[in-house]
Coordinates of C-alpha atoms in Angstrom, one line a residue:
X1 CA 118.2 124.2 185.5
X2 CA 116.4 124.7 188.4
X3 CA 113.2 125.0 185.9
X4 CA 113.7 121.8 185.0
X5 CA 113.9 120.2 187.9
X6 CA 111.0 121.7 189.1
X7 CA 109.0 121.1 186.1
X8 CA 110.2 117.4 186.7
X9 CA 108.7 117.2 190.4
X10 CA 105.9 119.0 189.7
X11 CA 105.1 116.7 186.4
X12 CA 105.5 113.2 188.2
X13 CA 103.8 114.2 191.0
X14 CA 100.6 115.4 189.0
X15 CA 100.8 112.0 187.7
X16 CA 101.0 110.2 191.3
X17 CA 98.8 111.8 192.7
X18 CA 96.1 109.6 191.3
X19 CA 98.2 106.5 191.7
X20 CA 98.1 107.1 195.5
X21 CA 95.0 108.1 195.8
X22 CA 93.7 104.8 194.4
X23 CA 95.8 102.3 196.0
X24 CA 92.9 101.6 198.5
X25 CA 90.9 100.9 195.2
X26 CA 93.3 98.9 193.6
X27 CA 93.6 96.6 196.9
X28 CA 89.8 96.0 196.8
X29 CA 90.0 95.0 193.3
X30 CA 92.8 93.2 193.0
X31 CA 93.2 91.4 196.7
X32 CA 90.2 91.2 198.4
X33 CA 87.8 90.7 196.0
X34 CA 89.6 88.0 194.7
X35 CA 89.8 87.3 198.2
X36 CA 85.9 86.9 198.9
X37 CA 85.3 84.8 195.9
X38 CA 87.6 82.2 197.0
X39 CA 86.4 82.0 200.5
X40 CA 82.6 81.6 199.0
X41 CA 83.8 78.5 197.5
X42 CA 85.5 77.4 200.4
X43 CA 83.3 77.9 203.1
X44 CA 80.5 75.4 203.2
X45 CA 77.2 76.6 205.3
X46 CA 76.4 73.3 206.6
X47 CA 78.6 70.0 206.8
X48 CA 77.5 66.7 209.1
X49 CA 79.9 64.7 209.7
X50 CA 80.7 61.6 212.3
X51 CA 81.4 63.4 215.4
X52 CA 84.8 62.6 215.3
X53 CA 85.7 64.3 211.9
X54 CA 84.0 67.6 212.9
X55 CA 87.3 68.8 214.8
X56 CA 89.8 68.0 212.2
X57 CA 87.4 69.3 209.8
X58 CA 86.9 73.1 211.1
X59 CA 90.8 73.3 211.6
X60 CA 91.5 71.9 207.7
X61 CA 88.8 74.7 206.7
X62 CA 90.8 77.6 208.6
X63 CA 94.3 76.5 207.4
X64 CA 92.9 76.5 204.2
X65 CA 91.5 80.1 205.0
X66 CA 94.3 81.0 206.2
X67 CA 96.1 80.4 202.7
X68 CA 93.7 81.9 200.7
X69 CA 94.2 85.2 202.5
X70 CA 98.2 84.7 202.7
X71 CA 98.1 84.2 198.9
X72 CA 96.1 86.7 198.0
X73 CA 97.3 89.4 200.2
X74 CA 101.1 88.4 199.9
X75 CA 103.8 90.8 199.3
X76 CA 104.3 89.9 195.8
X77 CA 101.0 90.5 194.6
X78 CA 100.9 94.0 196.3
X79 CA 103.9 94.6 194.6
X80 CA 103.1 93.7 191.7
X81 CA 99.5 95.4 191.7
X82 CA 101.3 98.7 192.7
X83 CA 104.0 98.3 190.0
X84 CA 101.6 98.2 187.6
X85 CA 99.9 101.1 188.6
X86 CA 103.0 103.1 189.2
X87 CA 104.5 102.1 185.3
X88 CA 101.0 103.3 184.1
X89 CA 101.1 106.7 185.6
X90 CA 104.5 107.5 184.2
X91 CA 103.7 106.5 180.7
X92 CA 101.2 109.6 180.2
X93 CA 102.5 111.7 178.2
X94 CA 100.1 114.7 178.2
X95 CA 101.8 117.7 180.5
X96 CA 103.3 119.9 179.0
X97 CA 106.6 118.4 180.6
X98 CA 106.2 115.8 178.3
X99 CA 107.8 113.2 180.7
X100 CA 108.6 109.9 177.7
X101 CA 111.2 112.6 176.9
X102 CA 113.4 111.5 180.0
X103 CA 113.8 107.7 180.4
X104 CA 116.0 107.2 182.8
X105 CA 114.5 109.5 185.0
X106 CA 111.2 107.0 184.7
X107 CA 113.3 104.6 185.3
X108 CA 114.8 106.0 188.3
X109 CA 111.4 106.6 189.5
X110 CA 110.2 102.8 189.3
X111 CA 113.0 101.7 190.5
X112 CA 113.4 104.0 194.0
X113 CA 109.2 103.3 194.0
X114 CA 109.5 100.1 194.4
X115 CA 110.3 100.0 198.2
X116 CA 107.5 102.4 198.8
X117 CA 104.5 99.5 197.8
X118 CA 101.9 99.5 199.7
X119 CA 101.7 96.3 202.6
X120 CA 100.2 94.9 205.2
X121 CA 100.9 95.9 208.7
X122 CA 104.2 94.6 210.0
X123 CA 104.1 92.3 207.3
X124 CA 103.6 87.9 208.2
X125 CA 103.0 89.2 211.7
X126 CA 100.5 91.4 210.7
X127 CA 97.8 88.6 208.8
X128 CA 98.8 86.3 211.8
X129 CA 97.0 89.0 213.6
X130 CA 93.6 89.0 211.7
X131 CA 93.5 85.9 214.7
X132 CA 90.9 83.6 211.9
X133 CA 90.6 81.4 214.8
X134 CA 88.8 83.9 216.8
X135 CA 86.3 84.9 213.4
X136 CA 85.6 81.2 213.4
X137 CA 84.6 80.9 216.7
X138 CA 82.4 83.7 217.1
X139 CA 80.3 82.3 213.6
X140 CA 80.3 78.9 213.9
X141 CA 77.9 76.9 215.6
X142 CA 78.4 73.4 216.1
X143 CA 75.8 70.1 217.2
X144 CA 75.8 67.2 217.4
X145 CA 73.1 63.9 217.7
X146 CA 74.1 60.4 219.3
X147 CA 70.6 59.3 219.1
X148 CA 72.3 57.7 215.8
X149 CA 75.0 55.9 215.0
X150 CA 77.5 56.4 214.2
X151 CA 77.2 59.4 216.0
X152 CA 77.2 63.0 213.8
X153 CA 78.2 66.1 214.7
X154 CA 76.9 69.1 212.5
X155 CA 79.1 72.2 211.5
X156 CA 77.0 75.6 211.0
X157 CA 78.8 78.3 209.2
X158 CA 77.5 81.7 209.1
X159 CA 78.9 82.4 205.8
X160 CA 78.3 85.9 205.3
X161 CA 79.4 87.6 208.6
X162 CA 82.6 85.2 208.2
X163 CA 83.5 86.4 205.3
X164 CA 82.6 90.3 206.2
X165 CA 84.7 89.7 209.4
X166 CA 87.7 88.5 207.6
X167 CA 87.7 91.5 204.8
X168 CA 87.1 93.8 207.0
X169 CA 90.4 92.7 209.8
X170 CA 92.2 92.6 206.1
X171 CA 91.5 95.8 204.8
X172 CA 92.4 97.5 208.5
X173 CA 96.0 95.2 208.5
X174 CA 96.4 97.3 204.7
X175 CA 98.6 100.3 204.3
X176 CA 100.5 102.5 202.2
X177 CA 103.7 104.9 202.4
X178 CA 101.9 108.3 203.1
X179 CA 103.9 110.5 201.4
X180 CA 105.7 110.2 197.7
X181 CA 106.9 113.9 197.4
X182 CA 110.5 113.1 199.3
X183 CA 110.8 110.4 196.8
X184 CA 110.1 112.6 193.9
X185 CA 112.0 115.5 194.9
X186 CA 115.0 113.2 195.2
X187 CA 114.8 111.1 192.6
X188 CA 114.6 114.4 190.2
X189 CA 117.8 115.9 192.0
X190 CA 119.7 113.0 191.4
X191 CA 119.0 112.6 187.8
X192 CA 118.6 116.6 186.7
X193 CA 120.1 118.0 189.9
X194 CA 123.8 116.8 189.2
X195 CA 126.1 117.9 187.0
X196 CA 125.6 115.1 184.3
X197 CA 122.4 115.9 184.0
X198 CA 119.8 113.6 181.9
X199 CA 119.4 114.4 178.1
X200 CA 116.1 114.7 177.1
X201 CA 116.0 111.7 174.3
X202 CA 115.3 114.7 171.3
X203 CA 118.6 115.9 172.4
X204 CA 121.1 114.4 170.0
X205 CA 118.8 114.7 167.2
X206 CA 118.7 118.1 167.8
X207 CA 122.1 118.9 167.8
X208 CA 122.8 116.7 164.6
X209 CA 119.8 119.1 162.7
X210 CA 121.5 122.4 163.9
X211 CA 124.9 120.9 162.8
X212 CA 123.7 119.9 159.7
X213 CA 121.7 123.7 159.5
X214 CA 125.3 125.1 159.8
X215 CA 126.7 122.7 157.0
X216 CA 124.0 124.3 155.0
X217 CA 124.2 127.8 155.9
X218 CA 128.5 127.6 155.2
X219 CA 127.5 126.1 151.7
X220 CA 125.4 128.7 150.7
X221 CA 127.2 131.2 151.7

């Protein structure tokens, strides 16, 4: 019925509101904070090496930093976080609609919402746009000492500034689907608006009870 269709949409829109609003908080908790922790372990403030090794050392640090960023902000990581958030919200059953009566509706919603998971803008290109090399060039100082043998080079990294620059750029590339209402509407119409709409899980039990009551009523008469 039209009322069932409207109630189904209203319930899910209400549940997914916090889910949509919390996507950035989830990203910070599940991607940005772990990224910060790994960067703190990876980036050493001061390193002194034979002068010929300094350039390759700095390049290796940048490669590892890019790898950590790619891991923490991967499509799979963001998808998993989103799927868990959606599942948690759709498991709630406190509203009058009692969403858990309609498992096929829930299943269809989860499937439809998968493709609307948050992502890094432009996919892999978005991460490339971080330009970690330039960030390091801005916040790394290099010194040399030719008065000793072997001659040495010292790499001084401003760890706090490096990490802040990386995290701010990462957060700037994060994006999510702006409006879930059309997705919910399409799923609700498909599940409840078709000729053979989903029956609530208690439907068959209720039909059986009505049948038994009818038999009892006939026996009494």
